PDB file of C-alpha atoms in Angstrom:
ATOM      1  CA  CYS A   1     -20.162 -28.166   9.868  1.00  0.00           C
ATOM      2  CA  ARG A   2     -20.151 -28.210   6.318  1.00  0.00           C
ATOM      3  CA  LEU A   3     -20.768 -24.214   5.830  1.00  0.00           C
ATOM      4  CA  ARG A   4     -18.385 -23.176   8.677  1.00  0.00           C
ATOM      5  CA  ARG A   5     -15.210 -25.520   6.818  1.00  0.00           C
ATOM      6  CA  ALA A   6     -16.957 -23.436   3.024  1.00  0.00           C
ATOM      7  CA  ALA A   7     -16.563 -20.032   4.947  1.00  0.00           C
ATOM      8  CA  GLN A   8     -13.088 -20.701   6.161  1.00  0.00           C
ATOM      9  CA  ALA A   9     -11.884 -21.870   2.811  1.00  0.00           C
ATOM     10  CA  ALA A  10     -13.824 -18.751   2.092  1.00  0.00           C
ATOM     11  CA  ALA A  11     -11.747 -17.016   4.239  1.00  0.00           C
ATOM     12  CA  PHE A  12      -7.912 -18.196   3.356  1.00  0.00           C
ATOM     13  CA  SER A  13      -8.899 -18.467  -0.158  1.00  0.00           C
ATOM     14  CA  GLY A  14      -7.719 -15.016  -0.941  1.00  0.00           C
ATOM     15  CA  ILE A  15      -4.481 -14.941   1.243  1.00  0.00           C
ATOM     16  CA  ARG A  16      -1.908 -15.733  -1.390  1.00  0.00           C
ATOM     17  CA  PRO A  17      -3.206 -12.311  -3.693  1.00  0.00           C
ATOM     18  CA  ALA A  18      -2.805 -10.721  -0.167  1.00  0.00           C
ATOM     19  CA  LEU A  19       0.586 -11.877   0.289  1.00  0.00           C
ATOM     20  CA  ILE A  20       1.873 -11.068  -3.404  1.00  0.00           C
ATOM     21  CA  GLY A  21       0.361  -7.903  -2.673  1.00  0.00           C
ATOM     22  CA  VAL A  22       2.361  -7.239  -0.001  1.00  0.00           C
ATOM     23  CA  VAL A  23       5.414  -7.189  -1.180  1.00  0.00           C
ATOM     24  CA  PRO A  24       5.213  -4.687  -3.336  1.00  0.00           C
ATOM     25  CA  TYR A  25       3.160  -2.761  -1.989  1.00  0.00           C
ATOM     26  CA  THR A  26       5.566  -2.340   0.643  1.00  0.00           C
ATOM     27  CA  GLY A  27       8.444  -2.120  -1.900  1.00  0.00           C
ATOM     28  CA  ILE A  28       6.899   0.984  -4.118  1.00  0.00           C
ATOM     29  CA  SER A  29       5.233   3.041  -0.666  1.00  0.00           C
ATOM     30  CA  PHE A  30       8.997   3.012   1.356  1.00  0.00           C
ATOM     31  CA  SER A  31      10.999   3.241  -2.554  1.00  0.00           C
ATOM     32  CA  ALA A  32       8.563   6.515  -3.544  1.00  0.00           C
ATOM     33  CA  PHE A  33       8.765   7.886   0.203  1.00  0.00           C
ATOM     34  CA  GLU A  34      12.617   8.057   0.049  1.00  0.00           C
ATOM     35  CA  ALA A  35      12.905   9.550  -3.404  1.00  0.00           C
ATOM     36  CA  LEU A  36      10.250  12.047  -2.763  1.00  0.00           C
ATOM     37  CA  LYS A  37      11.686  13.253   0.223  1.00  0.00           C
ATOM     38  CA  ALA A  38      15.190  13.227  -1.775  1.00  0.00           C
ATOM     39  CA  TYR A  39      13.624  14.814  -4.501  1.00  0.00           C
ATOM     40  CA  LEU A  40      12.380  18.021  -2.260  1.00  0.00           C
ATOM     41  CA  CYS A  41      15.405  18.240  -0.297  1.00  0.00           C
ATOM     42  CA  ARG A  42      16.880  19.040  -3.820  1.00  0.00           C
ATOM     43  CA  VAL A  43      13.690  21.684  -4.555  1.00  0.00           C
ATOM     44  CA  TRP A  44      13.947  23.388  -1.231  1.00  0.00           C
ATOM     45  CA  LYS A  45      17.526  23.080  -1.196  1.00  0.00           C
ATOM     46  CA  LEU A  46      18.377  21.281   2.565  1.00  0.00           C
ATOM     47  CA  GLU A  47      21.184  19.773   3.305  1.00  0.00           C
ATOM     48  CA  SER A  48      19.557  16.304   4.517  1.00  0.00           C
ATOM     49  CA  ASP A  49      15.822  14.971   4.460  1.00  0.00           C
ATOM     50  CA  SER A  50      15.619  16.289   8.958  1.00  0.00           C
ATOM     51  CA  GLN A  51      15.220  19.586   8.077  1.00  0.00           C
ATOM     52  CA  LEU A  52      11.892  18.331   5.616  1.00  0.00           C
ATOM     53  CA  LYS A  53       8.666  20.033   7.572  1.00  0.00           C
ATOM     54  CA  THR A  54       5.829  18.429   8.982  1.00  0.00           C
ATOM     55  CA  TRP A  55       3.669  19.041   5.927  1.00  0.00           C
ATOM     56  CA  GLN A  56       6.815  17.687   3.571  1.00  0.00           C
ATOM     57  CA  ARG A  57       6.816  14.151   5.305  1.00  0.00           C
ATOM     58  CA  LEU A  58       2.796  14.025   5.151  1.00  0.00           C
ATOM     59  CA  GLY A  59       2.801  15.256   1.844  1.00  0.00           C
ATOM     60  CA  ALA A  60       5.572  12.523   0.476  1.00  0.00           C
ATOM     61  CA  GLY A  61       4.031  10.097   2.230  1.00  0.00           C
ATOM     62  CA  GLY A  62       0.297  10.175   0.877  1.00  0.00           C
ATOM     63  CA  LEU A  63       1.628  10.565  -2.806  1.00  0.00           C
ATOM     64  CA  ALA A  64       3.789   7.446  -1.906  1.00  0.00           C
ATOM     65  CA  GLY A  65       0.974   5.931  -0.566  1.00  0.00           C
ATOM     66  CA  VAL A  66      -1.570   6.777  -3.592  1.00  0.00           C
ATOM     67  CA  LEU A  67       1.127   5.356  -5.534  1.00  0.00           C
ATOM     68  CA  ALA A  68       1.648   2.110  -4.013  1.00  0.00           C
ATOM     69  CA  MET A  69      -1.895   2.089  -4.295  1.00  0.00           C
ATOM     70  CA  THR A  70      -2.811   2.170  -7.834  1.00  0.00           C
ATOM     71  CA  ALA A  71       0.047   0.245  -8.672  1.00  0.00           C
ATOM     72  CA  THR A  72      -1.392  -2.921  -6.494  1.00  0.00           C
ATOM     73  CA  TYR A  73      -4.803  -2.052  -6.135  1.00  0.00           C
ATOM     74  CA  PRO A  74      -5.680  -5.369  -8.551  1.00  0.00           C
ATOM     75  CA  LEU A  75      -4.451  -8.169  -5.963  1.00  0.00           C
ATOM     76  CA  ASN A  76      -7.125  -6.452  -3.612  1.00  0.00           C
ATOM     77  CA  VAL A  77      -9.636  -6.605  -5.972  1.00  0.00           C
ATOM     78  CA  VAL A  78      -8.567 -10.473  -6.730  1.00  0.00           C
ATOM     79  CA  ARG A  79      -8.294 -10.874  -2.538  1.00  0.00           C
ATOM     80  CA  ARG A  80     -11.860  -9.958  -2.098  1.00  0.00           C
ATOM     81  CA  ARG A  81     -12.983 -11.872  -4.631  1.00  0.00           C
ATOM     82  CA  MET A  82     -11.845 -14.628  -4.036  1.00  0.00           C
ATOM     83  CA  GLN A  83     -12.327 -14.238  -0.031  1.00  0.00           C
ATOM     84  CA  MET A  84     -16.390 -13.718  -1.240  1.00  0.00           C
ATOM     85  CA  GLY A  85     -16.459 -16.931  -3.263  1.00  0.00           C
ATOM     86  CA  SER A  86     -16.623 -17.378  -7.365  1.00  0.00           C
ATOM     87  CA  GLU A  87     -20.837 -17.027  -6.857  1.00  0.00           C
ATOM     88  CA  GLY A  88     -21.762 -14.509  -9.779  1.00  0.00           C
ATOM     89  CA  SER A  89     -18.347 -13.684  -9.882  1.00  0.00           C
ATOM     90  CA  ALA A  90     -15.665 -13.490 -13.039  1.00  0.00           C
ATOM     91  CA  LEU A  91     -13.395 -15.476 -11.076  1.00  0.00           C
ATOM     92  CA  PRO A  92     -13.257 -19.036 -11.977  1.00  0.00           C
ATOM     93  CA  ALA A  93     -13.262 -21.208  -9.000  1.00  0.00           C
ATOM     94  CA  ALA A  94     -10.138 -21.917  -7.292  1.00  0.00           C
ATOM     95  CA  SER A  95      -7.974 -20.273  -9.850  1.00  0.00           C
ATOM     96  CA  SER A  96      -4.394 -18.422  -9.496  1.00  0.00           C
ATOM     97  CA  VAL A  97      -3.973 -15.068  -9.424  1.00  0.00           C
ATOM     98  CA  TRP A  98      -3.028 -14.425 -12.395  1.00  0.00           C
ATOM     99  CA  ARG A  99      -5.535 -16.415 -14.024  1.00  0.00           C
ATOM    100  CA  ALA A 100      -8.391 -14.586 -11.739  1.00  0.00           C
ATOM    101  CA  LEU A 101      -6.092 -10.768 -12.692  1.00  0.00           C
ATOM    102  CA  CYS A 102      -7.139 -12.533 -16.432  1.00  0.00           C
ATOM    103  CA  ALA A 103     -10.362 -13.041 -16.069  1.00  0.00           C
ATOM    104  CA  LEU A 104     -11.071 -10.000 -14.114  1.00  0.00           C
ATOM    105  CA  TYR A 105      -9.702  -7.864 -17.078  1.00  0.00           C
ATOM    106  CA  VAL A 106     -11.338  -9.324 -19.860  1.00  0.00           C
ATOM    107  CA  HIS A 107     -14.864 -10.549 -18.265  1.00  0.00           C
ATOM    108  CA  GLU A 108     -14.927  -6.577 -16.137  1.00  0.00           C
ATOM    109  CA  GLY A 109     -12.371  -4.408 -18.182  1.00  0.00           C
ATOM    110  CA  VAL A 110      -9.477  -2.350 -16.304  1.00  0.00           C
ATOM    111  CA  GLN A 111     -11.894   0.406 -14.301  1.00  0.00           C
ATOM    112  CA  ASN A 112     -15.070  -1.671 -13.374  1.00  0.00           C
ATOM    113  CA  GLY A 113     -12.996  -4.329 -12.567  1.00  0.00           C
ATOM    114  CA  LEU A 114      -8.972  -4.149 -12.360  1.00  0.00           C
ATOM    115  CA  PHE A 115      -9.292  -0.816 -10.021  1.00  0.00           C
ATOM    116  CA  LYS A 116     -13.505  -1.290  -9.747  1.00  0.00           C
ATOM    117  CA  GLY A 117     -13.431   0.862  -5.971  1.00  0.00           C
ATOM    118  CA  LEU A 118      -9.872   2.007  -5.909  1.00  0.00           C
ATOM    119  CA  ARG A 119     -11.264   6.023  -5.419  1.00  0.00           C
ATOM    120  CA  LEU A 120     -12.993   5.367  -2.132  1.00  0.00           C
ATOM    121  CA  SER A 121      -9.632   3.536  -1.500  1.00  0.00           C
ATOM    122  CA  LEU A 122      -7.905   6.769  -2.233  1.00  0.00           C
ATOM    123  CA  ILE A 123      -9.388   8.463   0.111  1.00  0.00           C
ATOM    124  CA  ILE A 124      -8.309   6.827   3.255  1.00  0.00           C
ATOM    125  CA  GLY A 125      -4.841   5.028   1.889  1.00  0.00           C
ATOM    126  CA  PRO A 126      -2.726   7.680   1.502  1.00  0.00           C
ATOM    127  CA  VAL A 127      -3.841   9.562   4.941  1.00  0.00           C
ATOM    128  CA  GLN A 128      -2.295   6.225   6.469  1.00  0.00           C
ATOM    129  CA  SER A 129       0.652   5.761   4.723  1.00  0.00           C
ATOM    130  CA  ALA A 130       0.966  10.470   5.063  1.00  0.00           C
ATOM    131  CA  VAL A 131       0.473   9.427   9.030  1.00  0.00           C
ATOM    132  CA  GLY A 132       2.599   6.313   9.274  1.00  0.00           C
ATOM    133  CA  PHE A 133       5.680   7.992   7.627  1.00  0.00           C
ATOM    134  CA  ALA A 134       5.619  11.229   8.699  1.00  0.00           C
ATOM    135  CA  MET A 135       5.437   9.301  12.719  1.00  0.00           C
ATOM    136  CA  ASN A 136       8.032   6.748  11.505  1.00  0.00           C
ATOM    137  CA  ASP A 137      10.156   9.236  10.906  1.00  0.00           C
ATOM    138  CA  VAL A 138       9.849  11.598  13.490  1.00  0.00           C
ATOM    139  CA  VAL A 139      10.448   8.827  15.874  1.00  0.00           C
ATOM    140  CA  ARG A 140      13.553   7.828  14.230  1.00  0.00           C
ATOM    141  CA  GLU A 141      15.154  10.894  14.219  1.00  0.00           C
ATOM    142  CA  HIS A 142      14.206  10.954  18.049  1.00  0.00           C
ATOM    143  CA  LEU A 143      15.519   7.879  18.812  1.00  0.00           C
ATOM    144  CA  GLY A 144      18.559   8.242  17.659  1.00  0.00           C
ATOM    145  CA  LYS A 145      19.173  11.162  19.046  1.00  0.00           C
ATOM    146  CA  GLN A 146      18.994   9.994  22.395  1.00  0.00           C
ATOM    147  CA  HIS A 147      21.091   7.324  21.217  1.00  0.00           C
ATOM    148  CA  LYS A 148      23.957   9.668  20.424  1.00  0.00           C
ATOM    149  CA  GLN A 149      22.831  11.312  24.270  1.00  0.00           C
ATOM    150  CA  CYS A 150      23.764   7.762  25.726  1.00  0.00           C
ATOM    151  CA  ARG A 151      26.917   7.365  23.931  1.00  0.00           C
ATOM    152  CA  ALA A 152      28.163  10.586  24.584  1.00  0.00           C
TER     153      ALA A 152
END
């Protein structure tokens, strides 16, 4: 029973950095995606982003995912460490997110601490973002066309 409570506490101990990380990740990824689409429209001299080709949307979505993931990755590291518990970790037990980030930086540095595992995450994350953003745009445009036809 005691082990079970400890496991439940460890599982929920990473919820703060997870929740804190969702807002900037979402904001950065959506902002970057829209900015990259606008940039592509200027470069390719298109009148609107509805004229973008699928590969352009995939590229913009993938790059947006890379930017958002890289910017918020230290929060993912803190979340995982808090969920695993403090044994053998540089993180102080029951620390705040800020203290955990500082401890990671001081004890393990940037590459081996704050961004440990980022390279592997950059293999799957951008693909997921690219497909998600591209599909969102295609479905939104399709539904918009159908809505216009229904109103006519």
